[in-house]
Amino acid sequence: QLQLQESGPGLVKPSETLSLTCTVSGGSISSSSYYWGWIRQPPGKGLEWIGSIYYSGSTYYNPSLKSRVTISVDTSKNQFSLKLSSVTAADTAVYYCASLDTGGVCDYWGQGTLVTVSS
Amino acid sequence: DIQMTQSPSTLSASVGDRVTITCRASQSISSWLAWYQQKPGKAPKLLIYKASSLESGVPSRFSGSGSGTEFTLTISSLQPDDFATYYCQQYNSYSPVTFGGGTKVEIK
């Protein structure tokens, strides 16, 4: 069974870049059965898909965030990462990493990490 | 993008009640719809995929139906562990993934 764990700073200053890493265990990030994605949830609000990556490096981003988002994969470390640039308070959220089947269903999730944007 | 609208946003029910949550898509998504359950402070948990397929390990009191633009999640007999927020998600391959706004199931 896959396990995912987010890591990264819990506090980011406005205008800076948010960086998070997701470590995958219990399976290979190079599996052709999965995409790897980031989803966020502002406090008290709903879920927003940020983007996904395939082990080959193909990426798919939410159009509303595309200009600020970069998702990358490191197969040697079984990790994938998120960078979100020029953050504002509106980017304060719990950030989840997840595995998505080839259809787009999020079947395994990390526990989530709260990132607060504040000076 | 495909917009997903859930109703109601909040639902008050008692243990043993039959509960139905509706999710509408702004355009047809065939059966490319999933349902998740989320409890406070926890990650969402997959319940149903492809509109009506029950994820392994999920109790049979949960069921999903629908196709095209209208979908429902039904809990046949609400249990204490089912009080949570439920989200629908569309995953049409030609459109970015989007989630509904959520339905909170509260104790009546």
GROMACS .gro file of C-alpha atoms in nm:
model
  227
    1GLN     CA    1   0.000   0.000   0.000
    2LEU     CA    2   0.132   0.339  -0.096
    3GLN     CA    3   0.220   0.591   0.173
    4LEU     CA    4   0.287   0.957   0.101
    5GLN     CA    5   0.441   1.218   0.329
    6GLU     CA    6   0.465   1.592   0.268
    7SER     CA    7   0.757   1.795   0.399
    8GLY     CA    8   0.862   2.158   0.381
    9PRO     CA    9   0.841   2.494   0.558
   10GLY     CA   10   0.520   2.576   0.740
   11LEU     CA   11   0.567   2.949   0.704
   12VAL     CA   12   0.644   3.139   0.386
   13LYS     CA   13   0.673   3.515   0.339
   14PRO     CA   14   0.454   3.699   0.086
   15SER     CA   15   0.606   3.721  -0.264
   16GLU     CA   16   0.840   3.429  -0.192
   17THR     CA   17   0.825   3.072  -0.328
   18LEU     CA   18   0.651   2.790  -0.146
   19SER     CA   19   0.840   2.462  -0.179
   20LEU     CA   20   0.712   2.122  -0.069
   21THR     CA   21   0.830   1.767  -0.124
   22CYS     CA   22   0.631   1.445  -0.114
   23THR     CA   23   0.809   1.121  -0.033
   24VAL     CA   24   0.646   0.805  -0.161
   25SER     CA   25   0.692   0.469   0.011
   26GLY     CA   26   0.539   0.128  -0.044
   27GLY     CA   27   0.572   0.159  -0.419
   28SER     CA   28   0.775   0.309  -0.699
   29ILE     CA   29   0.717   0.661  -0.823
   30SER     CA   30   0.818   0.524  -1.164
   31SER     CA   31   0.508   0.309  -1.178
   32SER     CA   32   0.310   0.350  -1.499
   33SER     CA   33  -0.011   0.307  -1.297
   34TYR     CA   34   0.000   0.644  -1.124
   35TYR     CA   35   0.021   1.013  -1.162
   36TRP     CA   36   0.140   1.215  -0.864
   37GLY     CA   37  -0.046   1.527  -0.762
   38TRP     CA   38  -0.084   1.820  -0.529
   39ILE     CA   39  -0.417   1.934  -0.387
   40ARG     CA   40  -0.470   2.219  -0.142
   41GLN     CA   41  -0.742   2.322   0.101
   42PRO     CA   42  -0.761   2.673   0.249
   43PRO     CA   43  -0.873   2.675   0.613
   44GLY     CA   44  -1.247   2.600   0.633
   45LYS     CA   45  -1.281   2.571   0.256
   46GLY     CA   46  -1.295   2.308  -0.016
   47LEU     CA   47  -1.037   2.118  -0.218
   48GLU     CA   48  -0.844   2.262  -0.512
   49TRP     CA   49  -0.633   2.053  -0.748
   50ILE     CA   50  -0.300   2.224  -0.814
   51GLY     CA   51  -0.144   1.988  -1.065
   52SER     CA   52  -0.012   1.643  -1.143
   53ILE     CA   53   0.301   1.481  -1.286
   54TYR     CA   54   0.378   1.146  -1.447
   55TYR     CA   55   0.705   0.971  -1.375
   56SER     CA   56   0.819   1.058  -1.726
   57GLY     CA   57   0.798   1.425  -1.632
   58SER     CA   58   0.475   1.514  -1.814
   59THR     CA   59   0.292   1.778  -1.613
   60TYR     CA   60  -0.067   1.899  -1.592
   61TYR     CA   61  -0.153   2.218  -1.406
   62ASN     CA   62  -0.465   2.396  -1.287
   63PRO     CA   63  -0.504   2.682  -1.537
   64SER     CA   64  -0.574   2.926  -1.253
   65LEU     CA   65  -0.231   2.854  -1.099
   66LYS     CA   66  -0.032   2.750  -1.404
   67SER     CA   67   0.177   3.067  -1.427
   68ARG     CA   68   0.310   3.016  -1.071
   69VAL     CA   69   0.335   2.637  -1.036
   70THR     CA   70   0.614   2.393  -1.108
   71ILE     CA   71   0.587   2.023  -1.021
   72SER     CA   72   0.889   1.799  -1.065
   73VAL     CA   73   0.978   1.436  -0.995
   74ASP     CA   74   1.297   1.276  -0.862
   75THR     CA   75   1.277   0.906  -0.937
   76SER     CA   76   1.609   0.835  -0.763
   77LYS     CA   77   1.463   0.956  -0.433
   78ASN     CA   78   1.104   0.838  -0.495
   79GLN     CA   79   0.991   1.196  -0.443
   80PHE     CA   80   0.802   1.466  -0.624
   81SER     CA   81   0.795   1.834  -0.545
   82LEU     CA   82   0.584   2.148  -0.569
   83LYS     CA   83   0.699   2.503  -0.616
   84LEU     CA   84   0.448   2.788  -0.604
   85SER     CA   85   0.594   3.131  -0.669
   86SER     CA   86   0.487   3.482  -0.570
   87VAL     CA   87   0.268   3.360  -0.285
   88THR     CA   88   0.010   3.574  -0.107
   89ALA     CA   89  -0.211   3.517   0.196
   90ALA     CA   90  -0.462   3.352  -0.038
   91ASP     CA   91  -0.217   3.065  -0.079
   92THR     CA   92  -0.241   2.978   0.291
   93ALA     CA   93  -0.375   2.624   0.296
   94VAL     CA   94  -0.322   2.264   0.391
   95TYR     CA   95  -0.128   2.113   0.103
   96TYR     CA   96  -0.180   1.745   0.027
   97CYS     CA   97   0.016   1.521  -0.202
   98ALA     CA   98  -0.168   1.228  -0.354
   99SER     CA   99  -0.140   0.946  -0.600
  100LEU     CA  100  -0.386   0.959  -0.888
  101ASP     CA  101  -0.474   0.659  -1.098
  102THR     CA  102  -0.442   0.702  -1.471
  103GLY     CA  103  -0.797   0.829  -1.477
  104GLY     CA  104  -0.747   1.099  -1.216
  105VAL     CA  105  -0.892   0.940  -0.901
  106CYS     CA  106  -0.695   1.031  -0.587
  107ASP     CA  107  -0.662   0.697  -0.415
  108TYR     CA  108  -0.380   0.758  -0.168
  109TRP     CA  109  -0.319   1.082   0.018
  110GLY     CA  110  -0.053   1.225   0.243
  111GLN     CA  111  -0.158   1.356   0.582
  112GLY     CA  112  -0.132   1.715   0.462
  113THR     CA  113   0.085   2.003   0.575
  114LEU     CA  114  -0.032   2.352   0.668
  115VAL     CA  115   0.154   2.630   0.492
  116THR     CA  116   0.089   2.981   0.616
  117VAL     CA  117   0.184   3.284   0.410
  118SER     CA  118   0.267   3.569   0.642
  119SER     CA  119   0.541   3.819   0.706
  120ASP     CA  120  -1.311   2.411  -1.678
  121ILE     CA  121  -1.593   2.186  -1.562
  122GLN     CA  122  -1.771   2.325  -1.256
  123MET     CA  123  -1.904   2.085  -0.992
  124THR     CA  124  -2.197   2.195  -0.774
  125GLN     CA  125  -2.293   1.999  -0.465
  126SER     CA  126  -2.617   2.023  -0.272
  127PRO     CA  127  -2.698   2.069   0.001
  128SER     CA  128  -2.393   2.240   0.151
  129THR     CA  129  -2.498   2.121   0.496
  130LEU     CA  130  -2.725   1.834   0.592
  131SER     CA  131  -2.855   1.751   0.939
  132ALA     CA  132  -2.948   1.388   0.995
  133SER     CA  133  -2.984   1.124   1.262
  134VAL     CA  134  -2.821   0.786   1.301
  135GLY     CA  135  -3.012   0.537   1.087
  136ASP     CA  136  -3.134   0.796   0.836
  137ARG     CA  137  -3.101   0.750   0.461
  138VAL     CA  138  -2.893   1.037   0.327
  139THR     CA  139  -2.856   1.156  -0.031
  140ILE     CA  140  -2.606   1.413  -0.160
  141THR     CA  141  -2.625   1.551  -0.514
  142CYS     CA  142  -2.343   1.664  -0.741
  143ARG     CA  143  -2.404   1.836  -1.075
  144ALA     CA  144  -2.146   1.893  -1.348
  145SER     CA  145  -2.153   2.196  -1.577
  146GLN     CA  146  -2.112   1.963  -1.875
  147SER     CA  147  -2.125   1.592  -1.933
  148ILE     CA  148  -1.850   1.390  -1.767
  149SER     CA  149  -1.990   1.047  -1.854
  150SER     CA  150  -1.921   0.844  -1.536
  151TRP     CA  151  -1.588   1.005  -1.449
  152LEU     CA  152  -1.688   1.100  -1.096
  153ALA     CA  153  -1.546   1.013  -0.756
  154TRP     CA  154  -1.670   1.073  -0.401
  155TYR     CA  155  -1.451   1.137  -0.097
  156GLN     CA  156  -1.516   1.157   0.276
  157GLN     CA  157  -1.316   1.398   0.489
  158LYS     CA  158  -1.308   1.422   0.867
  159PRO     CA  159  -1.169   1.725   1.053
  160GLY     CA  160  -0.791   1.742   1.043
  161LYS     CA  161  -0.763   1.441   0.811
  162ALA     CA  162  -0.699   1.386   0.444
  163PRO     CA  163  -0.992   1.294   0.221
  164LYS     CA  164  -1.065   0.925   0.179
  165LEU     CA  165  -1.182   0.775  -0.150
  166LEU     CA  166  -1.526   0.615  -0.125
  167ILE     CA  167  -1.651   0.570  -0.481
  168TYR     CA  168  -1.501   0.602  -0.828
  169LYS     CA  169  -1.645   0.587  -1.177
  170ALA     CA  170  -1.973   0.714  -1.031
  171SER     CA  171  -2.082   0.385  -0.876
  172SER     CA  172  -1.781   0.162  -0.805
  173LEU     CA  173  -1.719   0.111  -0.435
  174GLU     CA  174  -1.356   0.143  -0.326
  175SER     CA  175  -1.219  -0.165  -0.151
  176GLY     CA  176  -1.288  -0.163   0.223
  177VAL     CA  177  -1.567   0.097   0.208
  178PRO     CA  178  -1.889  -0.016   0.378
  179SER     CA  179  -2.169  -0.124   0.147
  180ARG     CA  180  -2.407   0.134   0.298
  181PHE     CA  181  -2.234   0.383   0.067
  182SER     CA  182  -2.347   0.384  -0.293
  183GLY     CA  183  -2.317   0.613  -0.592
  184SER     CA  184  -2.523   0.660  -0.903
  185GLY     CA  185  -2.565   0.884  -1.204
  186SER     CA  186  -2.401   0.969  -1.533
  187GLY     CA  187  -2.365   1.267  -1.761
  188THR     CA  188  -2.420   1.572  -1.543
  189GLU     CA  189  -2.612   1.452  -1.237
  190PHE     CA  190  -2.481   1.223  -0.966
  191THR     CA  191  -2.580   1.113  -0.617
  192LEU     CA  192  -2.405   0.966  -0.315
  193THR     CA  193  -2.636   0.771  -0.085
  194ILE     CA  194  -2.572   0.645   0.265
  195SER     CA  195  -2.841   0.387   0.327
  196SER     CA  196  -2.831   0.397   0.707
  197LEU     CA  197  -2.621   0.674   0.859
  198GLN     CA  198  -2.373   0.556   1.122
  199PRO     CA  199  -2.192   0.766   1.387
  200ASP     CA  200  -1.866   0.732   1.191
  201ASP     CA  201  -2.028   0.887   0.882
  202PHE     CA  202  -2.059   1.240   1.018
  203ALA     CA  203  -1.807   1.417   0.797
  204THR     CA  204  -1.777   1.634   0.487
  205TYR     CA  205  -1.823   1.474   0.146
  206TYR     CA  206  -1.675   1.595  -0.182
  207CYS     CA  207  -1.737   1.495  -0.540
  208GLN     CA  208  -1.460   1.518  -0.800
  209GLN     CA  209  -1.473   1.497  -1.177
  210TYR     CA  210  -1.181   1.356  -1.372
  211ASN     CA  211  -1.277   1.391  -1.734
  212SER     CA  212  -0.950   1.342  -1.920
  213TYR     CA  213  -1.001   1.646  -2.140
  214SER     CA  214  -1.042   1.889  -1.853
  215PRO     CA  215  -0.856   1.980  -1.534
  216VAL     CA  216  -0.961   1.789  -1.223
  217THR     CA  217  -1.221   1.981  -1.021
  218PHE     CA  218  -1.397   1.921  -0.690
  219GLY     CA  219  -1.740   2.014  -0.566
  220GLY     CA  220  -1.772   2.258  -0.279
  221GLY     CA  221  -1.848   1.989  -0.022
  222THR     CA  222  -2.146   1.872   0.184
  223LYS     CA  223  -2.114   1.863   0.561
  224VAL     CA  224  -2.324   1.592   0.725
  225GLU     CA  225  -2.406   1.697   1.080
  226ILE     CA  226  -2.579   1.530   1.371
  227LYS     CA  227  -2.943   1.637   1.398
   0.00000   0.00000   0.00000
